[in-house]
CSV table of C-alpha atoms and ligand atoms in Angstrom, one decimal:
chain,number,residue,atom,x,y,z
A,1,MET,CA,-0.1,0.1,0.0
A,2,ALA,CA,2.8,2.4,1.1
A,3,ASP,CA,4.9,1.2,-1.8
A,4,ASP,CA,2.1,1.8,-4.2
A,5,ALA,CA,1.6,5.3,-2.9
A,6,THR,CA,5.3,6.1,-3.1
A,7,ASP,CA,5.5,4.9,-6.6
A,8,GLU,CA,2.5,7.1,-7.5
A,9,LEU,CA,4.3,9.9,-6.0
A,10,LYS,CA,7.4,9.5,-8.0
A,11,LYS,CA,5.2,9.1,-11.1
A,12,LEU,CA,3.4,12.4,-10.0
A,13,GLU,CA,6.7,14.3,-9.7
A,14,GLY,CA,8.2,13.2,-12.8
A,15,GLN,CA,5.0,14.1,-14.8
A,16,ALA,CA,4.9,17.5,-13.0
A,17,GLN,CA,8.5,18.3,-14.0
A,18,THR,CA,8.1,17.3,-17.5
A,19,HIS,CA,4.9,19.2,-17.7
A,20,LEU,CA,6.7,22.3,-16.1
A,21,GLN,CA,9.3,22.3,-18.8
A,22,GLN,CA,6.7,22.4,-21.6
A,23,CYS,CA,5.1,25.6,-20.1
A,24,ALA,CA,6.1,28.3,-22.7
A,25,ASP,CA,5.2,31.4,-20.7
A,26,GLU,CA,3.7,32.9,-17.6
A,27,ALA,CA,0.1,32.0,-18.3
A,28,ALA,CA,1.0,28.3,-18.8
A,29,LEU,CA,2.9,28.2,-15.6
A,30,ARG,CA,0.2,29.6,-13.6
A,31,ALA,CA,-2.2,26.9,-15.2
A,32,TRP,CA,0.5,24.4,-14.2
A,33,ASN,CA,0.4,25.8,-10.6
A,34,THR,CA,-3.2,25.5,-10.4
A,35,GLN,CA,-3.1,22.0,-11.6
A,36,TYR,CA,-0.7,20.9,-9.2
A,37,PHE,CA,-0.9,23.2,-6.2
A,38,GLY,CA,-4.4,24.5,-6.2
A,39,ASP,CA,-7.0,23.6,-3.8
A,40,LYS,CA,-7.9,20.6,-6.1
A,41,GLY,CA,-4.4,20.2,-7.2
A,42,LEU,CA,-2.4,16.8,-7.5
A,43,VAL,CA,0.1,17.6,-5.0
A,44,LYS,CA,-2.6,18.5,-2.4
A,45,ALA,CA,-4.1,15.0,-3.1
A,46,ALA,CA,-1.0,13.3,-2.5
A,47,LEU,CA,-0.6,15.1,0.8
A,48,ALA,CA,-4.1,14.3,1.9
A,49,LYS,CA,-3.4,10.7,1.2
A,50,LEU,CA,-1.1,10.6,4.2
A,51,SER,CA,-3.7,9.6,6.7
A,52,THR,CA,-4.4,6.5,4.6
A,53,ILE,CA,-1.0,5.3,4.9
A,54,PRO,CA,-0.2,2.6,7.7
A,55,LYS,CA,1.3,4.1,10.8
A,56,GLU,CA,4.7,2.7,10.5
A,57,GLN,CA,5.4,3.7,7.0
A,58,ARG,CA,3.7,7.2,7.3
A,59,GLY,CA,7.1,8.9,8.3
A,60,THR,CA,8.7,7.8,5.1
A,61,TYR,CA,6.0,8.7,3.0
A,62,GLY,CA,5.4,12.1,4.6
A,63,LYS,CA,9.2,13.0,4.1
A,64,GLU,CA,9.0,12.0,0.5
A,65,VAL,CA,5.8,13.9,-0.3
A,66,ASN,CA,7.0,17.0,1.5
A,67,ARG,CA,10.3,16.8,-0.4
A,68,VAL,CA,8.2,16.5,-3.6
A,69,LYS,CA,6.4,19.5,-2.6
A,70,GLU,CA,9.3,21.6,-2.1
A,71,ASP,CA,11.3,20.5,-5.1
A,72,LEU,CA,8.5,21.1,-7.3
A,73,THR,CA,7.7,24.6,-5.6
A,74,ARG,CA,11.4,25.5,-6.0
A,75,ALA,CA,11.3,24.4,-9.8
A,76,TYR,CA,8.0,26.4,-10.3
A,77,ASP,CA,9.5,29.6,-8.8
A,78,ALA,CA,12.7,29.4,-10.8
A,79,ALA,CA,10.5,28.8,-14.1
A,80,LEU,CA,8.3,31.7,-13.4
A,81,ALA,CA,11.2,34.1,-12.7
A,82,SER,CA,12.9,33.1,-16.0
A,83,ALA,CA,9.5,33.5,-17.8
A,84,LYS,CA,9.1,37.0,-16.5
A,85,ALA,CA,12.8,37.8,-17.4
A,86,ALA,CA,12.2,36.4,-20.9
A,87,ALA,CA,8.9,38.3,-21.5
A,88,LEU,CA,10.7,41.6,-20.2
A,89,GLN,CA,13.7,40.8,-22.6
A,90,ALA,CA,11.4,40.2,-25.5
A,91,SER,CA,9.5,43.5,-24.9
A,92,LEU,CA,12.8,45.4,-24.8
A,93,THR,CA,14.1,44.1,-28.0
A,94,ALA,CA,10.5,44.4,-29.8
A,95,ASN,CA,10.3,47.9,-28.9
A,96,PRO,CA,13.7,49.1,-28.3
A,97,LEU,CA,13.7,52.5,-26.3
A,98,ASP,CA,15.7,55.1,-28.0
A,99,VAL,CA,16.9,57.2,-25.1
A,100,SER,CA,18.5,59.8,-27.6
A,101,LEU,CA,14.9,60.9,-28.9
A,102,PRO,CA,14.0,64.3,-27.9
A,103,GLY,CA,11.2,64.5,-25.2
A,104,ARG,CA,7.6,65.0,-26.2
A,105,GLY,CA,6.5,68.6,-25.8
A,106,ARG,CA,4.0,69.2,-23.3
A,107,PRO,CA,1.3,71.3,-25.1
A,108,ARG,CA,0.5,74.5,-23.0
A,109,GLY,CA,-3.1,75.5,-23.0
A,110,ARG,CA,-4.3,79.0,-22.7
A,111,LEU,CA,-7.5,80.8,-22.1
A,112,HIS,CA,-9.9,81.3,-25.1
A,113,PRO,CA,-9.4,84.9,-26.2
A,114,ALA,CA,-13.3,85.5,-25.3
A,115,THR,CA,-12.5,84.5,-21.8
A,116,GLN,CA,-9.5,86.5,-21.9
A,117,ILE,CA,-11.5,89.7,-22.8
A,118,LEU,CA,-14.1,88.8,-20.4
A,119,ARG,CA,-11.8,88.7,-17.5
A,120,GLN,CA,-10.2,91.9,-18.5
A,121,ILE,CA,-13.7,93.5,-18.3
A,122,TYR,CA,-14.5,91.9,-14.9
A,123,THR,CA,-11.0,93.5,-13.6
A,124,ILE,CA,-11.9,96.9,-14.7
A,125,PHE,CA,-15.5,96.8,-13.2
A,126,ALA,CA,-14.5,95.1,-10.1
A,127,ASP,CA,-12.0,98.2,-9.6
A,128,LEU,CA,-15.1,100.3,-9.9
A,129,GLY,CA,-17.0,98.3,-7.3
A,130,PHE,CA,-19.1,96.0,-9.5
A,131,GLN,CA,-19.9,92.3,-8.7
A,132,VAL,CA,-20.3,89.6,-11.2
A,133,TYR,CA,-23.9,88.3,-11.2
A,134,ARG,CA,-24.5,85.2,-13.4
A,135,THR,CA,-27.8,84.2,-14.7
A,136,ARG,CA,-29.4,81.8,-17.0
A,137,GLU,CA,-29.2,81.2,-20.8
A,138,VAL,CA,-32.7,79.9,-21.1
A,139,GLU,CA,-35.4,82.3,-20.4
A,140,THR,CA,-38.8,82.9,-20.5
A,141,ASP,CA,-40.4,85.1,-23.2
A,142,GLU,CA,-41.6,87.3,-20.1
A,143,LEU,CA,-38.0,87.7,-18.8
A,144,ASN,CA,-36.4,88.2,-22.1
A,145,PHE,CA,-39.1,90.6,-23.5
A,146,GLU,CA,-42.2,91.3,-21.4
A,147,PHE,CA,-40.5,92.6,-18.2
A,148,LEU,CA,-38.1,94.5,-20.2
A,149,ASN,CA,-40.9,96.7,-21.2
A,150,MET,CA,-41.7,94.8,-24.6
A,151,PRO,CA,-45.2,93.4,-24.3
A,152,ALA,CA,-46.2,90.7,-27.0
A,153,HIS,CA,-46.3,92.4,-30.5
A,154,HIS,CA,-44.2,95.3,-29.4
A,155,PRO,CA,-42.4,96.3,-32.6
A,156,ALA,CA,-39.1,96.5,-30.9
A,157,ARG,CA,-39.0,92.7,-30.4
A,158,ASP,CA,-38.0,92.6,-34.1
A,159,MET,CA,-34.6,93.9,-32.9
A,160,TRP,CA,-33.9,90.3,-31.6
A,161,ASP,CA,-34.0,87.4,-33.8
A,162,THR,CA,-35.1,84.9,-31.3
A,163,PHE,CA,-34.7,81.1,-30.9
A,164,PHE,CA,-37.8,79.5,-29.5
A,165,THR,CA,-37.7,76.2,-27.8
A,166,THR,CA,-40.5,73.5,-28.2
A,167,THR,CA,-41.7,74.5,-24.9
A,168,PRO,CA,-44.2,77.4,-25.4
A,169,GLY,CA,-43.0,80.7,-23.9
A,170,VAL,CA,-39.5,79.4,-23.3
A,171,VAL,CA,-36.6,81.0,-25.4
A,172,LEU,CA,-32.8,81.2,-25.7
A,173,ARG,CA,-32.0,84.6,-24.2
A,174,THR,CA,-31.2,87.0,-27.1
A,175,HIS,CA,-29.4,89.5,-24.6
A,176,THR,CA,-28.2,89.5,-21.0
A,177,SER,CA,-30.9,92.1,-20.2
A,178,PRO,CA,-33.2,89.5,-18.4
A,179,GLY,CA,-30.5,89.1,-15.9
A,180,GLN,CA,-31.5,92.6,-14.8
A,181,ILE,CA,-34.8,91.4,-13.6
A,182,HIS,CA,-33.2,88.3,-11.8
A,183,VAL,CA,-30.7,90.4,-10.0
A,184,MET,CA,-33.3,93.0,-8.8
A,185,ARG,CA,-35.6,90.4,-7.5
A,186,GLU,CA,-32.8,88.9,-5.6
A,187,ALA,CA,-31.5,92.0,-4.2
A,188,ALA,CA,-35.1,92.9,-3.1
A,189,GLY,CA,-34.9,96.5,-2.7
A,190,LYS,CA,-31.2,96.8,-1.9
A,191,PRO,CA,-28.8,99.0,-3.9
A,192,ILE,CA,-27.3,97.1,-7.0
A,193,ARG,CA,-24.0,97.4,-8.7
A,194,VAL,CA,-23.3,94.5,-10.8
A,195,ILE,CA,-22.1,93.2,-14.3
A,196,LEU,CA,-24.1,90.3,-15.9
A,197,PRO,CA,-21.9,88.5,-18.3
A,198,GLY,CA,-23.0,85.5,-20.5
A,199,MET,CA,-23.6,83.9,-23.6
A,200,CYS,CA,-26.6,85.0,-25.8
A,201,TYR,CA,-28.3,83.4,-28.8
A,202,ARG,CA,-29.6,84.9,-32.0
A,203,ASN,CA,-31.3,83.3,-34.9
A,204,GLU,CA,-29.1,85.1,-37.4
A,205,ALA,CA,-27.6,83.9,-40.8
A,206,ILE,CA,-24.0,83.3,-39.8
A,207,SER,CA,-21.6,85.6,-41.4
A,208,THR,CA,-18.2,87.5,-40.7
A,209,ARG,CA,-20.3,89.9,-38.6
A,210,SER,CA,-22.9,87.8,-37.0
A,211,GLU,CA,-23.1,84.5,-35.1
A,212,ILE,CA,-25.9,82.6,-33.5
A,213,GLN,CA,-24.1,82.6,-30.2
A,214,PHE,CA,-21.9,85.4,-28.6
A,215,TYR,CA,-21.1,87.0,-25.4
A,216,GLN,CA,-22.5,90.1,-23.8
A,217,VAL,CA,-21.6,92.0,-20.5
A,218,GLU,CA,-24.6,93.8,-19.2
A,219,GLY,CA,-24.3,96.3,-16.3
A,220,LEU,CA,-26.8,97.5,-13.8
A,221,VAL,CA,-26.5,100.2,-11.2
A,222,ILE,CA,-29.6,100.9,-9.0
A,223,GLY,CA,-29.9,103.2,-6.1
A,224,GLU,CA,-30.9,106.5,-4.7
A,225,GLY,CA,-30.0,109.5,-6.8
A,226,VAL,CA,-28.1,107.5,-9.6
A,227,THR,CA,-27.9,109.8,-12.7
A,228,MET,CA,-27.0,109.8,-16.3
A,229,ALA,CA,-23.7,111.5,-15.0
A,230,ASP,CA,-22.9,108.3,-13.2
A,231,LEU,CA,-23.4,106.3,-16.2
A,232,LYS,CA,-21.1,108.7,-18.2
A,233,GLY,CA,-18.4,108.5,-15.8
A,234,THR,CA,-18.7,104.8,-15.4
A,235,ILE,CA,-18.5,104.3,-19.1
A,236,THR,CA,-15.8,106.8,-19.7
A,237,ALA,CA,-13.5,105.1,-17.0
A,238,PHE,CA,-14.3,101.8,-18.4
A,239,ALA,CA,-13.5,102.9,-22.1
A,240,ARG,CA,-10.1,104.4,-21.0
A,241,ARG,CA,-8.9,101.2,-19.2
A,242,MET,CA,-10.0,99.2,-22.0
A,243,PHE,CA,-8.9,101.1,-25.1
A,244,GLY,CA,-6.3,103.7,-23.7
A,245,PRO,CA,-6.1,106.7,-21.3
A,246,GLU,CA,-6.5,109.3,-24.0
A,247,ARG,CA,-9.9,107.9,-25.4
A,248,ARG,CA,-12.8,110.3,-25.8
A,249,VAL,CA,-16.4,109.3,-25.3
A,250,ARG,CA,-19.2,110.4,-27.2
A,251,ILE,CA,-22.8,109.9,-26.3
A,252,ARG,CA,-25.5,109.7,-28.9
A,253,SER,CA,-29.4,109.5,-28.4
A,254,SER,CA,-30.9,106.1,-29.1
A,255,TYR,CA,-33.6,103.9,-28.2
A,256,PHE,CA,-34.2,100.7,-26.2
A,257,PRO,CA,-37.5,99.8,-24.7
A,258,PHE,CA,-35.9,98.9,-21.2
A,259,THR,CA,-34.1,102.3,-20.9
A,260,GLU,CA,-35.4,105.9,-20.9
A,261,PRO,CA,-33.5,107.9,-22.1
A,262,SER,CA,-31.3,105.6,-24.2
A,263,ILE,CA,-28.0,106.3,-25.4
A,264,GLU,CA,-25.3,104.7,-27.6
A,265,VAL,CA,-21.6,105.1,-26.7
A,266,ASP,CA,-18.8,105.7,-29.2
A,267,ILE,CA,-15.2,106.2,-28.5
A,268,ASP,CA,-12.6,108.1,-30.5
A,269,TRP,CA,-10.4,105.6,-32.6
A,270,PRO,CA,-6.6,106.4,-32.3
A,271,LYS,CA,-5.5,108.4,-35.2
A,272,ASP,CA,-2.3,106.3,-35.7
A,273,ASP,CA,-4.1,103.2,-36.3
A,274,PRO,CA,-4.0,102.2,-39.9
A,275,ASN,CA,-7.3,100.5,-39.5
A,276,ARG,CA,-9.0,103.5,-38.3
A,277,ASP,CA,-10.9,104.6,-41.4
A,278,ARG,CA,-12.1,101.1,-42.2
A,279,LEU,CA,-13.2,100.5,-38.5
A,280,THR,CA,-15.0,103.7,-38.1
A,281,LYS,CA,-16.1,104.2,-41.7
A,282,GLY,CA,-14.3,107.4,-41.9
A,283,THR,CA,-15.8,109.2,-39.0
A,284,GLY,CA,-13.1,108.3,-36.4
A,285,TRP,CA,-15.8,107.2,-33.8
A,286,LEU,CA,-16.7,103.8,-33.1
A,287,GLU,CA,-19.6,102.5,-31.2
A,288,ILE,CA,-18.9,100.3,-28.1
A,289,LEU,CA,-22.3,99.9,-26.2
A,290,GLY,CA,-25.8,100.7,-25.7
A,291,ALA,CA,-27.0,102.1,-22.4
A,292,GLY,CA,-29.5,104.4,-20.7
A,293,MET,CA,-31.5,105.1,-17.5
A,294,VAL,CA,-33.5,102.1,-16.4
A,295,HIS,CA,-37.1,102.2,-17.6
A,296,PRO,CA,-39.6,102.8,-14.7
A,297,ASN,CA,-41.6,99.7,-16.0
A,298,VAL,CA,-38.3,97.6,-15.7
A,299,LEU,CA,-37.7,98.8,-12.3
A,300,ARG,CA,-41.4,97.9,-11.3
A,301,ALA,CA,-40.8,94.6,-12.7
A,302,GLY,CA,-37.9,94.0,-10.5
A,303,GLY,CA,-39.7,95.0,-7.5
A,304,TYR,CA,-38.1,98.6,-7.2
A,305,ASP,CA,-40.2,101.7,-6.7
A,306,PRO,CA,-39.3,104.2,-9.5
A,307,ASP,CA,-40.3,107.0,-7.4
A,308,LYS,CA,-37.6,106.2,-4.8
A,309,VAL,CA,-34.8,104.7,-6.9
A,310,THR,CA,-33.3,105.3,-10.2
A,311,GLY,CA,-30.7,103.2,-12.2
A,312,PHE,CA,-28.6,102.8,-15.2
A,313,ALA,CA,-27.8,100.0,-17.4
A,314,PHE,CA,-25.6,99.2,-20.3
A,315,GLY,CA,-24.8,96.2,-22.7
A,316,MET,CA,-21.7,95.5,-24.7
A,317,GLY,CA,-20.3,92.8,-26.8
A,318,PRO,CA,-17.0,91.7,-25.5
A,319,GLN,CA,-16.0,89.7,-28.7
A,320,ARG,CA,-16.8,92.9,-30.7
A,321,MET,CA,-14.4,94.7,-28.6
A,322,LEU,CA,-11.7,92.1,-29.0
A,323,MET,CA,-12.2,92.3,-32.8
A,324,LEU,CA,-11.8,96.0,-32.5
A,325,LYS,CA,-8.5,95.8,-30.5
A,326,HIS,CA,-6.9,93.1,-32.6
A,327,ALA,CA,-8.4,94.0,-36.1
A,328,ILE,CA,-10.2,90.5,-36.4
A,329,ASP,CA,-12.5,90.7,-39.3
A,330,ASP,CA,-14.4,87.5,-38.9
A,331,ILE,CA,-16.6,86.8,-35.8
A,332,ARG,CA,-16.9,83.2,-36.7
A,333,LEU,CA,-13.4,82.6,-35.8
A,334,PHE,CA,-14.4,82.5,-32.3
A,335,TRP,CA,-16.1,79.2,-32.4
A,336,GLN,CA,-14.3,77.3,-34.9
A,337,ASN,CA,-11.6,75.8,-32.7
A,338,GLU,CA,-9.1,76.9,-35.1
A,339,LEU,CA,-5.8,76.7,-33.4
A,340,ARG,CA,-3.9,79.0,-35.7
A,341,PHE,CA,-6.5,81.6,-34.6
A,342,LEU,CA,-6.5,80.8,-30.9
A,343,ARG,CA,-2.7,80.4,-30.5
A,344,GLN,CA,-2.3,84.1,-31.2
A,345,PHE,CA,-4.0,85.2,-27.9
B,1,DAH,N1,-29.8,94.4,-24.7
B,1,DAH,C1,-29.3,95.1,-25.6
B,1,DAH,C2,-28.9,94.5,-26.8
B,1,DAH,O1,-28.9,93.1,-26.7
B,1,DAH,C3,-28.0,95.8,-25.2
B,1,DAH,C4,-28.4,96.9,-24.2
B,1,DAH,C5,-28.7,98.2,-24.5
B,1,DAH,C6,-28.2,96.7,-22.8
B,1,DAH,C7,-28.9,99.1,-23.6
B,1,DAH,C8,-28.6,97.7,-21.8
B,1,DAH,C9,-28.9,98.9,-22.4
B,1,DAH,O2,-28.7,97.3,-20.5
B,1,DAH,O3,-29.3,99.9,-21.4
B,1,DAH,O4,-29.0,94.9,-27.9
């Protein structure tokens, strides 16, 4: 009985060693390991047999089975180590590493030009005591038009080519002006001095001059005794920080439904700029924004009493300003992800 067991053990050892030598790679070795040393492995079984061996021969068998176990383990460890080394060697020769190659450049990101000009605007207005207030890009018809003193069928609505959504009464905002209502309602009667930057959308035929999406920066100041002089001073300070300390500002009468009176603001364009005539159509003056004193109906829609407070508002197109500053002649460049354009800023 014991002799049979010892013979079997010898056979098992021989078979395991042969088998091991046939293993070509790490995966095969691991399968071998499971076959012999796994929970249901053959070596495990040989060890378990110990209890069936008559007592007097048990010591001999036990020693032998342990020796086989240790030898096989050692052989396996060695085979595994050399298989790993061989695999590494193969990968190094298959894909030789050329340490003399120049390193890969790490592309450096940058802020989009529109973001850059927006931040410049935030900085200037921050110095003038303005906070940034962000509002939604999807608005109701009420907010985008009605509360801004443009009831349905008001002809002034023609100034904004609107994107309507499939939900009745919900539009993509055509300007940042509806933000005025949001900020007034949140401030609930307190004085306000904010800018409202953000994306606006218009249903335009895309051309070098118009896009269906563009940024605006709205401004809103409300308080007791706010006057047109404050508006003029604020805009002049802004224009000089943005376009140069010598800039002169010209105010023209205009019309917007949400302001009364309404104005448009021009700056004189530097005489030494070769683009001056083209940009200003020969006049030397260039429009930079629309503005005015907040209409009483708008104040009321925001929950303010026009008999107690007054305010001014303005709206500008930061991308247009950037186009002026850098003589960019195609507004479509902003959203084309054309790196040759973007890398210049
Ligand atoms: N919302 C106007 C537009 O998109 C711009 C504007 C003009 C805003 C005058 C104002 C303003 O706040 O007072 O054309």
